[in-house]
mmCIF file with all atom_site columns, C-alpha atoms in Angstrom:
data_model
loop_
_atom_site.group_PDB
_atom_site.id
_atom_site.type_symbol
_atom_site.label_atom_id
_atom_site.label_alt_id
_atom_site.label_comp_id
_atom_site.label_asym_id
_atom_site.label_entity_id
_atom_site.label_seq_id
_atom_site.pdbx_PDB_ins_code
_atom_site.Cartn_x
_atom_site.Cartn_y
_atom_site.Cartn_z
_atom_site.occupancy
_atom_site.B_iso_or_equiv
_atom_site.pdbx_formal_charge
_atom_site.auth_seq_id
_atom_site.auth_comp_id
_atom_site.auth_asym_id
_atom_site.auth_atom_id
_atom_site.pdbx_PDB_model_num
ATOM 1   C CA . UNK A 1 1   ? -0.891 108.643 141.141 1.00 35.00 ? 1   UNK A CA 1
ATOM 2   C CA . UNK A 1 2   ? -1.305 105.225 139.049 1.00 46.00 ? 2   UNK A CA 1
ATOM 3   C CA . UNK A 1 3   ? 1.840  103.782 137.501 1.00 61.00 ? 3   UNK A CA 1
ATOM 4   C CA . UNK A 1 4   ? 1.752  103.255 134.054 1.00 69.00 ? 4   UNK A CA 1
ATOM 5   C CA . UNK A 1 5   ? 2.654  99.539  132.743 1.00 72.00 ? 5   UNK A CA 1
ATOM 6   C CA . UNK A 1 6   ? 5.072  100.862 129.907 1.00 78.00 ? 6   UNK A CA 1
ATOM 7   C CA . UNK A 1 7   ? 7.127  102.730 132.402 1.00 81.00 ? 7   UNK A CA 1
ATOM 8   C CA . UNK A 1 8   ? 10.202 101.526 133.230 1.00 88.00 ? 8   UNK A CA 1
ATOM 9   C CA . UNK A 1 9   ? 10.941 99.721  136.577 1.00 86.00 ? 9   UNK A CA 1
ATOM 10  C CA . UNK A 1 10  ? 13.869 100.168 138.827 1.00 86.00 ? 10  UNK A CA 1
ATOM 11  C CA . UNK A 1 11  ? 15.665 97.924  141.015 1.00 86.00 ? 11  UNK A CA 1
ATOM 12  C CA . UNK A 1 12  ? 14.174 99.449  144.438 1.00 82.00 ? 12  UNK A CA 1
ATOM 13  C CA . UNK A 1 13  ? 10.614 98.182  142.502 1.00 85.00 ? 13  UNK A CA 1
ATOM 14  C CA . UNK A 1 14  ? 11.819 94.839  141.824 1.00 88.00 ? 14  UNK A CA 1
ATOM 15  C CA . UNK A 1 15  ? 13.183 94.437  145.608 1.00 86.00 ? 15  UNK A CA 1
ATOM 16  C CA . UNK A 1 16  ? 9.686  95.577  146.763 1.00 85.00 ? 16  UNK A CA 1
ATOM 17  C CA . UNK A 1 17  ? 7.818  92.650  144.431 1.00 88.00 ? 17  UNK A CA 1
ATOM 18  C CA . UNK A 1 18  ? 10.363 90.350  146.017 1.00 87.00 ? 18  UNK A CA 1
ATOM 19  C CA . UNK A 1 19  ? 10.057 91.267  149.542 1.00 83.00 ? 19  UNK A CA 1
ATOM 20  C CA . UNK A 1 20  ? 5.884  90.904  148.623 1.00 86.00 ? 20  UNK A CA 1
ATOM 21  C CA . UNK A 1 21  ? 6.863  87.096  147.183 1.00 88.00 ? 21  UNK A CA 1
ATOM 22  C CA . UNK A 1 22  ? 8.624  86.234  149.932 1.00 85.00 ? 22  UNK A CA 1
ATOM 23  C CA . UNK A 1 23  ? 6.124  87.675  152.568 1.00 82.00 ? 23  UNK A CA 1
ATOM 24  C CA . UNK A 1 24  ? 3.686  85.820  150.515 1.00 84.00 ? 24  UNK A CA 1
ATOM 25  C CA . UNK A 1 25  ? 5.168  82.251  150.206 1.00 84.00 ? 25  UNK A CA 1
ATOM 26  C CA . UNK A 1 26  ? 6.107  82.645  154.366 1.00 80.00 ? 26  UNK A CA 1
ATOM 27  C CA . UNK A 1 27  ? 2.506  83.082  154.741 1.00 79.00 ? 27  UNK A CA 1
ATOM 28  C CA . UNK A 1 28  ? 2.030  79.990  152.344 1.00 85.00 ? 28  UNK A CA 1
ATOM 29  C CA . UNK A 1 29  ? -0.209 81.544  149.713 1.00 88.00 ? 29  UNK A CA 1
ATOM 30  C CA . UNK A 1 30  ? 2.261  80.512  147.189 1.00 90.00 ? 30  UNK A CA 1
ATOM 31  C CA . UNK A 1 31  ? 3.873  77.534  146.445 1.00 92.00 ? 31  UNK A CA 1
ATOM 32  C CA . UNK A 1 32  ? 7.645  76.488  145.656 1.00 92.00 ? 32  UNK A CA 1
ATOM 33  C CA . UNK A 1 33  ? 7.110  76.684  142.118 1.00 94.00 ? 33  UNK A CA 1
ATOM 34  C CA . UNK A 1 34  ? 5.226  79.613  141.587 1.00 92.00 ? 34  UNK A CA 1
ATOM 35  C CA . UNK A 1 35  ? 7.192  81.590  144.172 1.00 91.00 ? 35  UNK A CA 1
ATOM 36  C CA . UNK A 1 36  ? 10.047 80.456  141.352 1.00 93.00 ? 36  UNK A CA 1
ATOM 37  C CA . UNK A 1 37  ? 7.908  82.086  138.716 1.00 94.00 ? 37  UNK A CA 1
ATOM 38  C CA . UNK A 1 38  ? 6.952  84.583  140.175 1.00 93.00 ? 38  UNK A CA 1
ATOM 39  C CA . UNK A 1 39  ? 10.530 85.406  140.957 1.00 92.00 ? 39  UNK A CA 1
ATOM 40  C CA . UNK A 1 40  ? 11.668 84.840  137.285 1.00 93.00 ? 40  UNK A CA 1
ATOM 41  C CA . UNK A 1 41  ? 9.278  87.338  136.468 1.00 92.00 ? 41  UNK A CA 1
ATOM 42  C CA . UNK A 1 42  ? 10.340 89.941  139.142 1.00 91.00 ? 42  UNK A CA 1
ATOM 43  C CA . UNK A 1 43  ? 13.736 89.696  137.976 1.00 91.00 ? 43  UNK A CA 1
ATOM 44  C CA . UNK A 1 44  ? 13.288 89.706  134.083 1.00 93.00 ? 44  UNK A CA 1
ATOM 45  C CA . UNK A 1 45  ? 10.413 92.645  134.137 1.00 90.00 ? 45  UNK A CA 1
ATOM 46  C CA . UNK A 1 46  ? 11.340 95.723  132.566 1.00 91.00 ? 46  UNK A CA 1
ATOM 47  C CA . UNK A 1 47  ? 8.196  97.899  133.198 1.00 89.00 ? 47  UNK A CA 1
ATOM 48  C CA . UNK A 1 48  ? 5.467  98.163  135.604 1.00 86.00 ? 48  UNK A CA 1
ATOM 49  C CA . UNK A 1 49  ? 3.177  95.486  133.192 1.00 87.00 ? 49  UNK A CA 1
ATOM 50  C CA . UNK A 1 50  ? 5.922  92.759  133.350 1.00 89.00 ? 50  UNK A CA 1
ATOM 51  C CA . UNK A 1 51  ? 6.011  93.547  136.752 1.00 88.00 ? 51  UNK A CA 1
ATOM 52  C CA . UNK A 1 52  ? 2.115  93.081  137.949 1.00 88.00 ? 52  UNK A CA 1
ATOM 53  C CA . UNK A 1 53  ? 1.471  90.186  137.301 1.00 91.00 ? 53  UNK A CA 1
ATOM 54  C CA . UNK A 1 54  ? 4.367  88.719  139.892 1.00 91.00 ? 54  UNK A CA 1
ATOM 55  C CA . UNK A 1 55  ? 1.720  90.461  142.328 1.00 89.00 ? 55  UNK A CA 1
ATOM 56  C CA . UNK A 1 56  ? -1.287 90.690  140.830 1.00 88.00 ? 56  UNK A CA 1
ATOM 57  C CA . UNK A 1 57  ? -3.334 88.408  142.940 1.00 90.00 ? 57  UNK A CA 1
ATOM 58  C CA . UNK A 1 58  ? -2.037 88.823  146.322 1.00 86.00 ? 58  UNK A CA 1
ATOM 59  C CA . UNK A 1 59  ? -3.533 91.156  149.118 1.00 81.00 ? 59  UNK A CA 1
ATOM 60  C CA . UNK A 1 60  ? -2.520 94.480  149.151 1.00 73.00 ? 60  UNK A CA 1
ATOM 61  C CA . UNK A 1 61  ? 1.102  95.616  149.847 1.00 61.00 ? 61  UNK A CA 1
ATOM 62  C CA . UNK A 1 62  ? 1.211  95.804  154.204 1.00 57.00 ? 62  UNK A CA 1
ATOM 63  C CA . UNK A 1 63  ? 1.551  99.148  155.946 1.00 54.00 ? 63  UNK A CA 1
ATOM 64  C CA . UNK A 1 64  ? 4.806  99.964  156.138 1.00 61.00 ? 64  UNK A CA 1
ATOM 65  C CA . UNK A 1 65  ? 5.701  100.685 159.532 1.00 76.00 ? 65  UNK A CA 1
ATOM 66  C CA . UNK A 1 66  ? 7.999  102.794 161.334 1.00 86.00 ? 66  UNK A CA 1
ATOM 67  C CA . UNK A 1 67  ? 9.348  100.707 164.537 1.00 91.00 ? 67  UNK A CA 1
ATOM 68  C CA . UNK A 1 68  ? 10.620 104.448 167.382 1.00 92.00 ? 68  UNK A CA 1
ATOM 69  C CA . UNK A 1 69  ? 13.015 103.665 169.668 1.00 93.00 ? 69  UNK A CA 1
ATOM 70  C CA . UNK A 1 70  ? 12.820 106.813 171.959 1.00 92.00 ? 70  UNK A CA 1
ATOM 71  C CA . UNK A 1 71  ? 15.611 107.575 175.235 1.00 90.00 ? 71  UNK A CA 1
ATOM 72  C CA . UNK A 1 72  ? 15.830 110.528 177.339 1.00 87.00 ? 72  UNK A CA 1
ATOM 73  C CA . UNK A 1 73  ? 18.972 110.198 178.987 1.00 85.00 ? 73  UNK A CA 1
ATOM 74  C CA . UNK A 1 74  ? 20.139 106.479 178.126 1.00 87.00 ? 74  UNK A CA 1
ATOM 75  C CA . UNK A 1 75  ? 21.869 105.158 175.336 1.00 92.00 ? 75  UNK A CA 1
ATOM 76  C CA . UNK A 1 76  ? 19.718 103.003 172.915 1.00 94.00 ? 76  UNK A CA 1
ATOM 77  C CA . UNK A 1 77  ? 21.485 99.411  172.507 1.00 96.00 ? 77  UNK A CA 1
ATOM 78  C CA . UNK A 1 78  ? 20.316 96.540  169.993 1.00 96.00 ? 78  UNK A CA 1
ATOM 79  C CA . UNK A 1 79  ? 23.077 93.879  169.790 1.00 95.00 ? 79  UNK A CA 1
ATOM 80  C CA . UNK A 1 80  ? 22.859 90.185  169.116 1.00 94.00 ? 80  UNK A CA 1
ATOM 81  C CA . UNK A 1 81  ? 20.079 88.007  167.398 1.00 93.00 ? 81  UNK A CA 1
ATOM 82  C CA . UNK A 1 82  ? 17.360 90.937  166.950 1.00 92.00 ? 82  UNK A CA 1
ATOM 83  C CA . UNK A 1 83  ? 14.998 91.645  164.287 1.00 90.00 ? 83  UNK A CA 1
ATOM 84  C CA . UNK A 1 84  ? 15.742 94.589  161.819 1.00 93.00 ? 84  UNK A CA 1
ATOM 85  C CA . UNK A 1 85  ? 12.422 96.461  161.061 1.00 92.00 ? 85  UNK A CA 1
ATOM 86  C CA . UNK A 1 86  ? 12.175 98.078  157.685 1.00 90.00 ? 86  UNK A CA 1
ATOM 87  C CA . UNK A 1 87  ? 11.778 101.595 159.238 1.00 93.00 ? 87  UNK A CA 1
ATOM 88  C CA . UNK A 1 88  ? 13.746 102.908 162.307 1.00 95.00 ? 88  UNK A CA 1
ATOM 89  C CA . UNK A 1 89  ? 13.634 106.279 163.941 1.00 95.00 ? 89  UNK A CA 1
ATOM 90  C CA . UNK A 1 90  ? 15.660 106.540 167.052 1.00 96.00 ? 90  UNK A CA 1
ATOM 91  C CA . UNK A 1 91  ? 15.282 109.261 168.821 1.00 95.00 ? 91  UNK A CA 1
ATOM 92  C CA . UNK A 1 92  ? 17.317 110.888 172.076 1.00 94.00 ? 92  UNK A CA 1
ATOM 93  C CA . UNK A 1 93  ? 18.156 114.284 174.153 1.00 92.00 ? 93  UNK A CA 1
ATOM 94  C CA . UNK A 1 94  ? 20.905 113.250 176.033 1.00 93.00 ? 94  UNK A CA 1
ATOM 95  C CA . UNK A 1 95  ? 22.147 109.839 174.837 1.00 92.00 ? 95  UNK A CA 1
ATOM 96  C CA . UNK A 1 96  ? 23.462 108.157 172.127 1.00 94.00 ? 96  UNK A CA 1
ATOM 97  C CA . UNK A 1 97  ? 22.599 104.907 170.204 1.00 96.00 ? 97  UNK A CA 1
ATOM 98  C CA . UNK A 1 98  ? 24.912 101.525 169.472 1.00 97.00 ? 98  UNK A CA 1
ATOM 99  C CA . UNK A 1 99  ? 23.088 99.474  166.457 1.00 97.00 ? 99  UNK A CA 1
ATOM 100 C CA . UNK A 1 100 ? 24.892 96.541  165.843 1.00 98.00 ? 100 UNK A CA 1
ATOM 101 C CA . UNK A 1 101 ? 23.451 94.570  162.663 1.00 97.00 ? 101 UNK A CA 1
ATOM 102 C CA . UNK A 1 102 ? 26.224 92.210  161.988 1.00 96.00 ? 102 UNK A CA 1
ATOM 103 C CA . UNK A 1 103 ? 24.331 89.179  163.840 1.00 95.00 ? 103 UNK A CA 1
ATOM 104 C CA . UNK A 1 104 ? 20.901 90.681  163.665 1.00 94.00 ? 104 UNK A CA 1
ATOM 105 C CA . UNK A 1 105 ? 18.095 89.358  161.738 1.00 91.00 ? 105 UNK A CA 1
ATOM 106 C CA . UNK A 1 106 ? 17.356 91.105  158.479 1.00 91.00 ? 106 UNK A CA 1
ATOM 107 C CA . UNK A 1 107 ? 14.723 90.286  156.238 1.00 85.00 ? 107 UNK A CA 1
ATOM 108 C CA . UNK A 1 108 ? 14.948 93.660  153.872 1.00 86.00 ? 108 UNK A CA 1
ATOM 109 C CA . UNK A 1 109 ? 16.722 94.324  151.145 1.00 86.00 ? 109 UNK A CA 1
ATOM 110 C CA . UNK A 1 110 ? 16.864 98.217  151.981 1.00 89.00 ? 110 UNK A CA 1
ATOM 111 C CA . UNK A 1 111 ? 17.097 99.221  155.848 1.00 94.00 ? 111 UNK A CA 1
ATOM 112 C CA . UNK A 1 112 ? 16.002 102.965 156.816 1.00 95.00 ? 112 UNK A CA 1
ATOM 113 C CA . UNK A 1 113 ? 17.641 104.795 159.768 1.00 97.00 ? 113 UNK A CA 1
ATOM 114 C CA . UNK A 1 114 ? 16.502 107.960 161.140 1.00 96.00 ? 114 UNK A CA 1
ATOM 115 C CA . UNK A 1 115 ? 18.753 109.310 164.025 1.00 97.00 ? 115 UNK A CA 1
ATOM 116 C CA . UNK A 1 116 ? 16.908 112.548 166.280 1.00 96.00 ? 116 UNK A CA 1
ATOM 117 C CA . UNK A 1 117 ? 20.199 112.795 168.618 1.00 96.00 ? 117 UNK A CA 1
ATOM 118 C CA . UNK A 1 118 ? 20.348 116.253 170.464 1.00 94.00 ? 118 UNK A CA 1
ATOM 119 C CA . UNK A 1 119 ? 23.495 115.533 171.935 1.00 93.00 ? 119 UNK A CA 1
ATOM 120 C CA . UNK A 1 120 ? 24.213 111.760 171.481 1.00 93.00 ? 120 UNK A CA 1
ATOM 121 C CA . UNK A 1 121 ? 26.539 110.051 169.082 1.00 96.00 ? 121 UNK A CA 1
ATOM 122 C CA . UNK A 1 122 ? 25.492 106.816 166.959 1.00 97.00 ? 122 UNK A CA 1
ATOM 123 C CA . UNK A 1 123 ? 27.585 103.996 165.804 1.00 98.00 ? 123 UNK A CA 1
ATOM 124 C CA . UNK A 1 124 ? 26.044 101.578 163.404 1.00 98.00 ? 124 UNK A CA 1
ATOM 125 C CA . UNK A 1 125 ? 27.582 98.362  162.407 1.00 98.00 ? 125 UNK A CA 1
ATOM 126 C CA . UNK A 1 126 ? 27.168 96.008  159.584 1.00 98.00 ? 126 UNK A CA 1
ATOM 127 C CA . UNK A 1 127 ? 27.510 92.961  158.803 1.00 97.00 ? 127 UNK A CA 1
ATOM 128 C CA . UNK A 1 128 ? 30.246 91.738  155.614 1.00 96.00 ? 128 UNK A CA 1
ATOM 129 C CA . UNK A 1 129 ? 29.009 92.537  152.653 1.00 95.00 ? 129 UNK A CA 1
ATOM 130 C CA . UNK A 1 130 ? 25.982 95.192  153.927 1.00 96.00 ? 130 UNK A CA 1
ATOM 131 C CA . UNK A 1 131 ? 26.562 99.383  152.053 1.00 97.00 ? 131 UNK A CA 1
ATOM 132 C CA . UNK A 1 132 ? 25.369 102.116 153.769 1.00 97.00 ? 132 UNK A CA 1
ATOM 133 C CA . UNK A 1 133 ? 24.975 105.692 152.857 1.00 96.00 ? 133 UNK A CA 1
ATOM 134 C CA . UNK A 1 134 ? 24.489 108.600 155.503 1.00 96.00 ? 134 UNK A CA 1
ATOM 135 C CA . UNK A 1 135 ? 24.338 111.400 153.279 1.00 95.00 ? 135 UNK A CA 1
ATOM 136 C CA . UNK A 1 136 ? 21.460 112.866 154.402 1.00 94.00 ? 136 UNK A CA 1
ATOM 137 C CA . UNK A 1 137 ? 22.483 112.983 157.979 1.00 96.00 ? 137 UNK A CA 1
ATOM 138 C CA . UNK A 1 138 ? 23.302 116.672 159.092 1.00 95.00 ? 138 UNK A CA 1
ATOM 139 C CA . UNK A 1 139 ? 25.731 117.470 162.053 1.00 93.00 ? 139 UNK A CA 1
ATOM 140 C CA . UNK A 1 140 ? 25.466 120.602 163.956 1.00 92.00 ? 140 UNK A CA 1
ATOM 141 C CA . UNK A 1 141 ? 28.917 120.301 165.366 1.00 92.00 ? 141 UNK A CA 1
ATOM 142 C CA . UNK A 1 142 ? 29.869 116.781 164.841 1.00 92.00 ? 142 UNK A CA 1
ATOM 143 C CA . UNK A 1 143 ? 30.704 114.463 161.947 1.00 95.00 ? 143 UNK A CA 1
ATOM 144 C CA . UNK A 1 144 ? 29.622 111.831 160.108 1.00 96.00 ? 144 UNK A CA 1
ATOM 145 C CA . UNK A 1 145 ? 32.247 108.579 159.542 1.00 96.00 ? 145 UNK A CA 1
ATOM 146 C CA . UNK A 1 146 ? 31.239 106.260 157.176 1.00 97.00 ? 146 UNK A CA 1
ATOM 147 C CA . UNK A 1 147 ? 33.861 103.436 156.524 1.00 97.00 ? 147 UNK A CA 1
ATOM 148 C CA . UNK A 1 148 ? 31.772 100.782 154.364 1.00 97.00 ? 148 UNK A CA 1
ATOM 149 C CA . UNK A 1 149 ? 31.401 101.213 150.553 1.00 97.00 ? 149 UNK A CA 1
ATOM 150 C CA . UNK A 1 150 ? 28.317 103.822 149.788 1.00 95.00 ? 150 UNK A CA 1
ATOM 151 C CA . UNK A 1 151 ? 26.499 101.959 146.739 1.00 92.00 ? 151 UNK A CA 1
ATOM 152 C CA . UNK A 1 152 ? 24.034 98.798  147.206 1.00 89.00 ? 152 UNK A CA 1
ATOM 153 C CA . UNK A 1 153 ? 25.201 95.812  146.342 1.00 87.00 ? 153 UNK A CA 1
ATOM 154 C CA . UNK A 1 154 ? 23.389 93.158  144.832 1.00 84.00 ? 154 UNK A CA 1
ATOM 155 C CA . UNK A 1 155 ? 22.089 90.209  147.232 1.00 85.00 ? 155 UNK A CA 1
ATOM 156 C CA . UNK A 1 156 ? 23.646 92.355  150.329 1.00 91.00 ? 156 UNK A CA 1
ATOM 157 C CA . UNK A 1 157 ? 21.476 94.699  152.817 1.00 93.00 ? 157 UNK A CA 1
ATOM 158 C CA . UNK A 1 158 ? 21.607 98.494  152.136 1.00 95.00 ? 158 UNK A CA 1
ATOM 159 C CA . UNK A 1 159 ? 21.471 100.933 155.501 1.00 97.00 ? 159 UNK A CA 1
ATOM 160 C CA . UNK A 1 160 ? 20.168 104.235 154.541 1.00 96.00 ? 160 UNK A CA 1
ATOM 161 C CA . UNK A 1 161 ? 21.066 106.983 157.779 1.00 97.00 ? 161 UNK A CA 1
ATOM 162 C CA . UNK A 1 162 ? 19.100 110.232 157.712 1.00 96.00 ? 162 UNK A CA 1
ATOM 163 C CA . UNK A 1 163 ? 18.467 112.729 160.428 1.00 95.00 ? 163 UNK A CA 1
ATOM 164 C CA . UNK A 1 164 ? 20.074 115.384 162.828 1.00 96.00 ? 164 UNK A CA 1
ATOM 165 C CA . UNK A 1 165 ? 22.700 115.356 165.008 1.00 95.00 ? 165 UNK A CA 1
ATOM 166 C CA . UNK A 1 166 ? 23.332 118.371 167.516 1.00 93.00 ? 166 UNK A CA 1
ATOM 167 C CA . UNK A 1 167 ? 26.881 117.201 169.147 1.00 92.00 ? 167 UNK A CA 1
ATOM 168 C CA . UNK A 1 168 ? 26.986 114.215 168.254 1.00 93.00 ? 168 UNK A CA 1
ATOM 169 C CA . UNK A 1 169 ? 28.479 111.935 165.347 1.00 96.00 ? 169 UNK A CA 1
ATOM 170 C CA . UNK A 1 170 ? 27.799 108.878 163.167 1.00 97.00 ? 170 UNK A CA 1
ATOM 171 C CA . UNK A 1 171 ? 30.537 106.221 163.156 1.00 98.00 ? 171 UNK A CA 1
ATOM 172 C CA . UNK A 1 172 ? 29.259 103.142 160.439 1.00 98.00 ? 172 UNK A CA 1
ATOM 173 C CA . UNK A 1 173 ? 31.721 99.839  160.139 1.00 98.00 ? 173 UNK A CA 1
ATOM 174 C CA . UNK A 1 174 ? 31.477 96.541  159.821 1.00 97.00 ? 174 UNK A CA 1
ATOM 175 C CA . UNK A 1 175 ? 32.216 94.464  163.030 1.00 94.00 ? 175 UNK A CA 1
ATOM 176 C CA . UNK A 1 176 ? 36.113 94.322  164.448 1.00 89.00 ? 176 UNK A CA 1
ATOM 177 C CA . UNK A 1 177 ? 37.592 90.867  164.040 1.00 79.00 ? 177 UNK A CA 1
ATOM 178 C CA . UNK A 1 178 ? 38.315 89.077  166.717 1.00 72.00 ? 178 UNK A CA 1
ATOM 179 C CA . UNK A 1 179 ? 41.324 87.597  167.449 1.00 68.00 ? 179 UNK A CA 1
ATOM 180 C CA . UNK A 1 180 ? 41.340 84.138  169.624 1.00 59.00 ? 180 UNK A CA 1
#
């Protein structure tokens, strides 16, 4: 269904024209400046017009992926310097999954996380600043904990959690301080 360039545009369609800038100018088919244009006008646009031209000339949006991390029995573990994919599904009989993102790599303004977890728990964990919201995660006989503010913030990464949960829970925090 076409978009029509007098309706309104909301944020999540102004982080998508950024992300496509920025994918853009990494590639180098922009330059400094117009990558600063272009920005000015992702920013300022109010509808779909103001928007396309930000865009207009660039290859088609890419195929957004979903990355499946799949266990039978083992816990899934990403920790460290790793790469955040847009789109995560993470699915499990018997285990659980630890996601920490607080020294990951993440290049999108929106993260998606779909947990398939028989009878696993998950704990997610953020780094300062990063919302989540697992409202659309059901529990079967478990619970879902979420101890970072719900809302996206401006300039910080958003975690979305969806999914199912047998036995399991969903424990998301930001990272424990350490103490030396």
């Amino acid at each position: 269904m076409p978009i029509e360039p007098g309706v309104r545009v909301s944020d999540d369609d102004r982080d998508k024209t950024v992300q496509r800038l920025q994918q853009a100018f990494a590639a180098g088919l922009i330059t400094p400046e117009e990558m600063d244009d272009r920005l000015e006008l992702a920013f300022t646009a109010r509808s779909h017009g103001d928007l396309a031209p930000a865009v207009a000339d660039l290859p088609g949006e890419p195929v957004d992926e979903v990355v499946e991390l799949n266990s039978t029995g083992g816990r899934v573990k990403r920790a460290g310097d790793w790469l955040v994919p847009r789109r995560l599904r993470i699915t499990s009989e018997y285990g659980g999954a630890h996601l920490d993102l607080s020294q990951a790599v993440i290049e999108h303004s929106v993260i998606e996380i779909e947990l398939q977890l028989a009878y696993g728990s998950a704990t997610i964990i953020l780094p300062p600043g990063a919302t989540a919201n697992a409202d659309a995660v059901v529990t079967r006989w478990g619970s879902t904990t979420c101890k970072v503010p719900g809302r996206p913030s401006p300039g910080n990464p958003h975690v979305r959690v969806t999914g199912e949960l047998g036995y399991g829970h969903v424990k998301i925090r930001y990272a424990r301080k350490r103490f030396s």
